[in-house]
Amino acid sequence: MSDVEEFRREVRGWLRSHLTGEFAALKGRGGPGREHEAYAERLAWERHMAAHGWTCVGWPKEHGGRGASLEEQVAFHEEYALADAPARVGHIGEQLLGPTLIAFGTPAQRARFLPRIVAVDELWCQGYSEPDAGSDLAGVRTRAERDGGNWFVTGQKVWTSQAHEADWCFVLARTEPGSTRHHGLSCLLVPLRAPGVEIRPIVQLTGTSEFNEVFFDGARTDASHVVGAPGDGWKVAMATLGFERGVSTLGQQVGFRRELEAVTALARHNGAAADPLLRDRIARAWTGLETLRCHALRTLSGVAAGAPGPEASIGKIFWATFHRELGELAMDVCGAGGMLAEGKPYELTDWQRLFLFSRADTIYAGSNEIQRNIIAERVLGLPKEARP
């Protein structure tokens, strides 16, 4: 038996023996559009995982991880999804900020923040998008001014996932007055439970509120809480986005497969599979999912090298478009009845929630349009798009 298969069996066995008792009811809870579900219980589950050494498995051992190989990380995320374990609450710290600090942080920053991410004692959110700087991230206007031993942050962020539950936010801010576009930006670590910070949840199509507006009015953070050198924020931010499209996408695809299998079963049950057009779309979805997995495995070499390159944008376009189309397919398989709520309090069905929330997939984490520009300019070497 290979080391990877042995590791996979260890993960599977631990999940089987621990996702029981008080945690058994958490199976399938949480996830995009459903982050409100059993939040406190999922947090307790994740801290239970931390106590047994199952958070940050891909981090180096010296930073509190298991030092798992790329193949072992794939196995972990796949087994976690196959066990129908609850959606993670500390994933932004574990999968985005942690790797960024390991790559760009100072020893003091790593000592201060990494152990608390591993233990799930502090939760993080990502302060990138703004009302006038969403997918065009270089248009950031939030500013930060250095005054003695502190930075003071002023501005607004929007679509900030889980900000209302987070303790800290890594904020992309303009720290050089008069700078424009990619220049003069810095990545700052800002406490959210402090004066000068206001968080307003945004109600979505699904009726839930996992996205937020975050307002900074002279919010203070220590001068040492800048990741990389001041002015290097664009480089740091791009690396963070690369980590976002890393190995955990393999676990995400297990969830996609489960949804597709359920759509297929529904089509057989209600007769929709007799429609040749719907049957063809189901077959295309299956083919697309297989292609998505092959592409993800092929491009993970960037993760092994330290951070995925711009090629990761291909995967983002692929999975986002696939999942949105799967939501549309699910509603068509449901038929006209899929437009109806099941009575008060008018809770959405799983298919309705999938359809509505997956509309956001092609927008958040970098819209499809921006990803196409990245591929064209940085992968294919095409001329850059004219910008004002």
Coordinates of C-alpha atoms in Angstrom, one line a residue:
M1 CA 0.0 0.0 0.0
S2 CA 1.3 3.4 -0.9
D3 CA 1.9 6.2 1.6
V4 CA -0.9 8.2 0.1
E5 CA -3.4 5.3 0.3
E6 CA -2.4 4.7 3.9
F7 CA -2.9 8.4 4.7
R8 CA -6.3 8.3 2.9
R9 CA -7.4 5.3 5.1
E10 CA -6.3 7.2 8.2
V11 CA -8.4 10.2 7.3
R12 CA -11.4 8.0 6.4
G13 CA -11.1 6.1 9.6
W14 CA -10.8 9.2 11.8
L15 CA -13.8 10.8 10.2
R16 CA -15.9 7.6 10.5
S17 CA -15.1 7.3 14.2
H18 CA -15.4 11.1 15.1
L19 CA -18.3 12.3 12.9
T20 CA -20.6 10.6 15.4
G21 CA -22.6 11.5 18.5
E22 CA -23.0 15.2 18.9
F23 CA -21.3 15.8 15.5
A24 CA -23.4 13.3 13.5
A25 CA -26.2 15.8 12.9
L26 CA -23.6 18.1 11.2
K27 CA -23.3 16.0 8.1
G28 CA -24.0 18.0 5.0
R29 CA -24.5 21.3 6.9
G30 CA -23.1 24.6 5.8
G31 CA -21.4 25.6 2.6
P32 CA -22.1 28.3 0.0
G33 CA -25.5 29.9 0.6
R34 CA -25.9 27.9 3.8
E35 CA -23.1 29.2 6.0
H36 CA -25.7 30.1 8.7
E37 CA -26.5 26.5 9.3
A38 CA -25.4 25.1 12.7
Y39 CA -22.5 27.7 12.8
A40 CA -21.6 27.3 16.5
E41 CA -21.8 23.5 16.2
R42 CA -19.5 23.5 13.1
L43 CA -17.1 25.7 14.9
A44 CA -17.0 23.2 17.8
W45 CA -16.4 20.4 15.3
E46 CA -13.5 22.3 13.6
R47 CA -11.9 22.9 17.0
H48 CA -12.3 19.2 17.7
M49 CA -10.5 18.5 14.4
A50 CA -7.7 20.9 15.5
A51 CA -7.3 19.1 18.8
H52 CA -6.7 15.9 16.9
G53 CA -4.3 17.5 14.4
W54 CA -6.6 17.6 11.3
T55 CA -6.5 21.3 10.5
C56 CA -4.0 22.9 8.1
V57 CA -2.8 19.4 7.1
G58 CA -0.8 20.8 4.1
W59 CA 1.1 23.3 6.2
P60 CA 4.8 22.6 7.1
K61 CA 5.1 20.9 10.5
E62 CA 7.1 23.8 11.8
H63 CA 4.1 26.0 11.4
G64 CA 1.6 23.5 13.1
G65 CA 0.6 21.5 10.1
R66 CA 1.1 17.8 9.2
G67 CA 3.4 18.6 6.2
A68 CA 1.2 16.5 4.0
S69 CA 2.3 16.0 0.4
L70 CA 0.2 17.4 -2.4
E71 CA -1.3 13.9 -3.1
E72 CA -2.1 13.5 0.6
Q73 CA -3.8 16.9 0.7
V74 CA -6.0 15.8 -2.3
A75 CA -6.8 12.7 -0.4
F76 CA -7.8 14.6 2.7
H77 CA -10.1 17.0 0.9
E78 CA -11.7 14.2 -1.1
E79 CA -12.3 12.0 2.0
Y80 CA -13.7 15.0 3.9
A81 CA -16.2 15.6 1.2
L82 CA -17.0 12.0 0.7
A83 CA -17.8 11.7 4.4
D84 CA -20.3 14.5 3.9
A85 CA -18.5 16.3 6.8
P86 CA -19.8 19.9 7.5
A87 CA -18.4 22.9 5.6
R88 CA -15.4 24.4 7.3
V89 CA -15.6 27.7 9.1
G90 CA -11.9 28.5 9.3
H91 CA -11.1 27.9 5.7
I92 CA -10.2 31.5 4.9
G93 CA -7.5 31.6 7.5
E94 CA -6.3 28.0 6.7
Q95 CA -6.4 28.1 2.9
L96 CA -5.7 31.8 2.1
L97 CA -4.1 33.8 4.9
G98 CA -2.0 31.0 6.4
P99 CA -0.2 30.1 3.2
T100 CA 0.3 33.8 2.5
L101 CA 2.0 34.4 5.8
I102 CA 4.1 31.3 5.4
A103 CA 5.3 32.7 2.0
F104 CA 5.5 36.4 2.8
G105 CA 5.1 37.0 6.6
T106 CA 7.7 37.9 9.1
P107 CA 8.7 35.4 11.8
A108 CA 6.8 37.5 14.4
Q109 CA 3.6 37.5 12.2
R110 CA 3.8 33.7 11.8
A111 CA 4.3 33.2 15.5
R112 CA 1.4 35.5 16.4
F113 CA -1.2 34.3 13.9
L114 CA -0.5 30.8 12.6
P115 CA -1.0 28.9 15.8
R116 CA -4.4 30.6 16.3
I117 CA -5.5 29.6 12.8
V118 CA -4.4 26.0 13.4
A119 CA -6.4 25.9 16.7
V120 CA -9.4 27.7 15.0
D121 CA -9.2 30.3 17.9
E122 CA -9.3 33.3 15.4
L123 CA -11.3 33.5 12.3
W124 CA -10.5 35.5 9.2
C125 CA -12.1 37.2 6.3
Q126 CA -10.7 38.8 3.1
G127 CA -11.0 42.5 2.5
Y128 CA -10.4 43.0 -1.2
S129 CA -13.5 44.0 -3.2
E130 CA -15.0 47.5 -2.9
P131 CA -18.1 49.1 -4.5
D132 CA -15.9 50.5 -7.3
A133 CA -13.2 47.8 -7.2
G134 CA -14.7 44.4 -7.4
S135 CA -13.2 42.2 -10.1
D136 CA -11.0 45.2 -11.1
L137 CA -9.1 44.9 -7.9
A138 CA -6.5 47.5 -8.9
G139 CA -9.1 50.2 -8.4
V140 CA -8.9 49.9 -4.6
R141 CA -9.6 53.2 -2.8
T142 CA -9.5 52.1 0.8
R143 CA -6.5 53.9 2.2
A144 CA -4.2 53.4 5.2
E145 CA -1.9 56.0 6.8
R146 CA 1.1 55.3 9.0
D147 CA 1.2 57.3 12.2
G148 CA 4.0 56.2 14.5
G149 CA 3.5 52.6 15.5
N150 CA 0.1 52.2 13.8
W151 CA -1.7 52.1 10.5
F152 CA -5.1 53.8 10.4
V153 CA -7.5 52.4 7.8
T154 CA -10.3 54.3 6.1
G155 CA -12.6 53.0 3.4
Q156 CA -15.2 50.4 2.5
K157 CA -15.1 46.8 1.5
V158 CA -18.0 44.8 0.1
W159 CA -19.0 41.2 -0.5
T160 CA -16.8 40.2 2.4
S161 CA -17.6 36.6 3.2
Q162 CA -18.2 35.8 6.8
A163 CA -17.0 39.2 8.1
H164 CA -19.8 39.1 10.7
E165 CA -18.2 36.0 12.3
A166 CA -14.5 36.9 11.8
D167 CA -12.1 38.3 14.3
W168 CA -9.6 39.6 11.7
C169 CA -9.5 40.8 8.1
F170 CA -6.6 40.9 5.7
V171 CA -7.2 44.2 3.9
L172 CA -5.8 45.5 0.6
A173 CA -5.4 49.2 1.1
R174 CA -3.6 52.1 -0.7
T175 CA -0.7 53.2 1.5
E176 CA 1.0 55.6 -0.9
P177 CA -0.9 58.8 -1.5
G178 CA -1.4 59.6 -5.2
S179 CA -0.6 56.1 -6.3
T180 CA -2.9 54.4 -8.9
R181 CA -3.7 50.9 -10.1
H182 CA -1.4 48.2 -8.9
H183 CA 1.1 50.5 -7.3
G184 CA 1.2 51.8 -3.8
L185 CA -1.0 49.0 -2.3
S186 CA -0.3 47.1 0.9
C187 CA -1.8 44.1 2.6
L188 CA -2.7 44.9 6.2
L189 CA -4.0 42.6 9.0
V190 CA -6.8 44.5 10.7
P191 CA -8.7 43.5 13.8
L192 CA -12.5 43.6 13.3
R193 CA -13.6 43.8 16.9
A194 CA -12.2 47.2 17.5
P195 CA -13.3 50.9 17.3
G196 CA -13.7 52.2 13.7
V197 CA -15.1 49.1 12.2
E198 CA -18.7 48.6 11.2
I199 CA -20.0 45.4 9.6
R200 CA -23.4 45.3 7.8
P201 CA -24.6 41.9 6.4
I202 CA -26.0 41.8 2.9
V203 CA -29.2 39.8 2.3
Q204 CA -28.8 37.7 -0.8
L205 CA -31.2 36.1 -3.3
T206 CA -31.2 33.0 -1.1
G207 CA -32.4 35.1 1.9
T208 CA -29.1 34.4 3.8
S209 CA -26.4 36.9 4.6
E210 CA -22.9 35.4 4.4
F211 CA -21.6 38.4 2.5
N212 CA -21.1 41.8 4.2
E213 CA -20.2 45.4 3.8
V214 CA -17.3 46.4 6.1
F215 CA -16.7 50.1 6.8
F216 CA -13.3 51.3 8.2
D217 CA -13.3 54.7 9.8
G218 CA -9.8 55.2 11.1
A219 CA -9.6 51.6 12.2
R220 CA -6.2 51.0 13.8
T221 CA -3.8 48.1 13.4
D222 CA -0.2 47.8 14.5
A223 CA 2.5 49.0 12.2
S224 CA 4.0 45.5 12.1
H225 CA 0.8 44.0 10.7
V226 CA 1.7 44.6 7.0
V227 CA 2.4 41.5 5.0
G228 CA 5.4 41.9 2.8
A229 CA 6.9 45.3 2.4
P230 CA 4.6 48.4 2.2
G231 CA 3.8 48.8 -1.5
D232 CA 4.0 45.1 -2.3
G233 CA 0.3 44.5 -1.7
W234 CA -0.5 43.6 -5.3
K235 CA 2.0 40.8 -5.3
V236 CA 0.8 39.5 -2.0
A237 CA -2.8 39.7 -3.0
M238 CA -2.2 37.8 -6.3
A239 CA -0.5 35.1 -4.4
T240 CA -3.4 34.8 -2.0
L241 CA -5.8 34.5 -4.8
G242 CA -3.6 31.7 -6.2
F243 CA -3.8 29.8 -3.0
E244 CA -7.6 30.2 -3.1
R245 CA -7.6 28.1 -6.2
G246 CA -5.5 25.3 -4.8
V247 CA -5.9 21.8 -3.7
S248 CA -9.2 22.1 -1.8
T249 CA -11.0 22.4 -5.2
L250 CA -10.7 18.6 -5.4
G251 CA -13.0 18.3 -2.4
Q252 CA -15.3 20.9 -3.9
Q253 CA -15.7 18.7 -6.9
V254 CA -16.8 15.8 -4.8
G255 CA -19.7 18.0 -3.7
F256 CA -20.4 18.8 -7.3
R257 CA -20.5 15.1 -8.1
R258 CA -23.0 14.5 -5.3
E259 CA -25.2 17.2 -6.6
L260 CA -25.0 15.9 -10.2
E261 CA -25.9 12.4 -9.0
A262 CA -28.9 13.7 -7.2
V263 CA -30.1 15.6 -10.2
T264 CA -29.7 12.5 -12.3
A265 CA -31.7 10.4 -9.8
L266 CA -34.4 13.1 -9.8
A267 CA -34.6 13.1 -13.6
R268 CA -35.1 9.3 -13.6
H269 CA -37.7 9.5 -10.9
N270 CA -39.9 12.3 -12.3
G271 CA -39.5 11.2 -16.0
A272 CA -37.3 14.2 -17.0
A273 CA -34.7 11.8 -18.3
A274 CA -37.0 10.8 -21.1
D275 CA -36.4 14.3 -22.6
P276 CA -33.5 13.8 -25.0
L277 CA -32.3 17.4 -24.5
L278 CA -32.2 17.1 -20.7
R279 CA -30.6 13.7 -21.0
D280 CA -27.9 15.3 -23.3
R281 CA -27.3 18.1 -20.7
I282 CA -26.9 15.6 -17.9
A283 CA -24.3 13.7 -20.0
R284 CA -22.5 16.9 -20.8
A285 CA -22.5 17.8 -17.1
W286 CA -20.9 14.4 -16.3
T287 CA -18.3 14.9 -19.0
G288 CA -17.6 18.4 -17.8
L289 CA -17.0 17.2 -14.2
E290 CA -14.6 14.6 -15.4
T291 CA -12.7 17.2 -17.4
L292 CA -12.7 19.6 -14.4
R293 CA -11.1 17.0 -12.2
C294 CA -8.4 16.1 -14.8
H295 CA -7.6 19.8 -15.3
A296 CA -7.4 20.4 -11.5
L297 CA -4.9 17.5 -11.0
R298 CA -2.8 18.7 -13.9
T299 CA -2.5 22.3 -12.7
L300 CA -1.8 21.5 -9.0
S301 CA 1.9 21.4 -9.8
G302 CA 1.7 25.2 -9.1
V303 CA 0.7 24.5 -5.5
A304 CA 3.6 22.1 -5.1
A305 CA 5.9 24.9 -6.3
G306 CA 4.6 27.3 -3.6
A307 CA 1.7 29.1 -5.3
P308 CA -0.4 28.5 -8.3
G309 CA 0.3 30.6 -11.4
P310 CA -2.1 32.5 -13.6
E311 CA -3.1 29.1 -15.2
A312 CA -5.3 28.6 -12.1
S313 CA -7.7 31.2 -13.6
I314 CA -8.7 28.5 -16.2
G315 CA -9.9 26.3 -13.4
K316 CA -11.9 29.1 -11.8
I317 CA -13.8 29.9 -15.0
F318 CA -14.4 26.2 -15.5
W319 CA -15.8 25.2 -12.1
A320 CA -17.8 28.5 -11.7
T321 CA -19.5 28.1 -15.1
F322 CA -20.0 24.4 -14.6
H323 CA -21.7 24.9 -11.2
R324 CA -24.0 27.7 -12.5
E325 CA -25.1 25.6 -15.4
L326 CA -25.7 22.7 -13.0
G327 CA -28.1 24.9 -11.0
E328 CA -29.9 25.7 -14.2
L329 CA -30.1 22.1 -15.2
A330 CA -31.4 21.2 -11.7
M331 CA -34.3 23.6 -12.1
D332 CA -35.1 22.4 -15.6
V333 CA -35.2 18.8 -14.3
C334 CA -37.6 19.9 -11.5
G335 CA -39.9 21.4 -14.1
A336 CA -42.5 24.1 -13.4
G337 CA -42.9 22.8 -9.8
G338 CA -39.4 23.9 -9.1
M339 CA -40.6 27.5 -9.1
L340 CA -42.8 26.9 -6.1
A341 CA -41.9 27.3 -2.4
E342 CA -43.1 24.6 -0.1
G343 CA -45.3 26.8 2.1
K344 CA -44.5 29.1 5.0
P345 CA -41.9 30.1 6.0
Y346 CA -41.0 29.6 2.3
E347 CA -37.7 27.9 2.9
L348 CA -35.8 27.2 -0.4
T349 CA -35.4 23.6 -1.5
D350 CA -31.8 22.4 -2.1
W351 CA -32.3 22.8 -5.9
Q352 CA -33.7 26.4 -5.6
R353 CA -30.8 27.3 -3.3
L354 CA -28.3 25.8 -5.8
F355 CA -29.8 27.7 -8.7
L356 CA -29.9 31.0 -6.9
F357 CA -26.6 30.9 -5.1
S358 CA -24.6 29.5 -8.0
R359 CA -25.4 32.7 -10.0
A360 CA -22.7 34.2 -7.8
D361 CA -20.0 31.6 -8.6
T362 CA -19.0 33.4 -11.8
I363 CA -18.6 36.7 -10.0
Y364 CA -16.9 36.1 -6.6
A365 CA -13.3 35.1 -6.3
G366 CA -12.7 37.0 -9.5
S367 CA -15.3 37.2 -12.2
N368 CA -15.2 35.2 -15.4
E369 CA -14.4 38.3 -17.4
I370 CA -11.4 39.2 -15.3
Q371 CA -10.2 35.6 -15.3
R372 CA -10.3 35.6 -19.2
N373 CA -8.2 38.8 -19.2
I374 CA -5.6 37.1 -16.9
I375 CA -5.4 34.1 -19.1
A376 CA -5.1 36.2 -22.3
E377 CA -2.4 38.5 -20.9
R378 CA -0.4 36.3 -18.6
V379 CA -0.8 32.8 -20.1
L380 CA -1.2 33.5 -23.8
G381 CA 0.9 36.6 -23.9
L382 CA -1.8 38.7 -25.8
P383 CA -1.7 42.5 -25.7
K384 CA -3.1 44.0 -22.6
E385 CA -6.5 45.4 -22.7
A386 CA -6.6 49.2 -22.9
R387 CA -7.4 50.8 -19.5
P388 CA -8.0 54.4 -18.6

